[in-house]
């Protein structure tokens, strides 16, 4: 007797989608436009903590335990130094405390003060203002803590932590932009558009400029293009700016996760009225003009 046909197995979700679905269940009192800053800030904190801890372990293995609290031994390798209260392990340990939002704000503020290159780039007392439920925030922290586990469970190809978290950050940016519709274009240009511009211009070396850089997608894709073609990322210099203060901060975090050094100006500013790079002579200008904003011209 012939067997009844079995139902077709469901396609396995990618780990980014699984992570998004889990995190998205936690949304409640926070608007989508605000929620992205909560999630992305925690992803950023998790990533820089992982790099810090890896560097710390290497120093111990190399017999440099006496220098563990010296910032220069981290910053010389483009790694942010994190005091104990600013490390992911500390945040994870205290995730269920009623003052966890304050602890996260303190961690981000401390990181910014101890690392000059991040000046003005991180959210300022953001978590405390959102009135997030402790239980939900703790659950979100636990979800982000399991990024690598989720990636393993979905059989993702072997990736470095930098690439892994970078992929999560990029995926979340795209999803947040989609949920915000037209307004999402203010901080995110679809990957297909960015890829097309990069492939056309081929920015192998020189100065790359984006006058309305959003969350930094043009720079990230330029770095990917160079790596995919066997080039040297150190042969490019990145310059940009953005008028939106929260978008400007997102760009700083996005590029820090990717290990891309960039000059985005000392503060957010409108390129039309306050050019942060008046003397710049760029080799490549890659931009998606803000046509989604009314009255931009």
Tab-separated table of C-alpha atoms in Angstrom, residues 32-42 123 126-127 176 246-247 250 253:
chain	number	residue	atom	x	y	z
A	32	UNK	CA	8.774	51.110	16.470
A	33	UNK	CA	10.738	54.253	15.662
A	34	UNK	CA	12.124	54.225	19.226
A	35	UNK	CA	12.354	50.471	19.711
A	36	UNK	CA	15.113	50.138	17.116
A	37	UNK	CA	17.443	52.251	19.241
A	38	UNK	CA	16.874	49.967	22.222
A	39	UNK	CA	17.663	46.812	20.237
A	40	UNK	CA	20.566	48.186	18.186
A	41	UNK	CA	22.248	49.742	21.218
A	42	UNK	CA	22.204	46.399	23.018
A	123	UNK	CA	22.438	57.102	23.179
A	126	UNK	CA	17.910	56.660	26.460
A	127	UNK	CA	16.833	53.490	28.244
A	176	UNK	CA	13.053	48.511	11.159
A	246	UNK	CA	19.736	59.493	16.264
A	247	UNK	CA	20.578	58.342	12.732
A	250	UNK	CA	23.325	54.637	14.494
A	253	UNK	CA	27.709	52.281	15.987
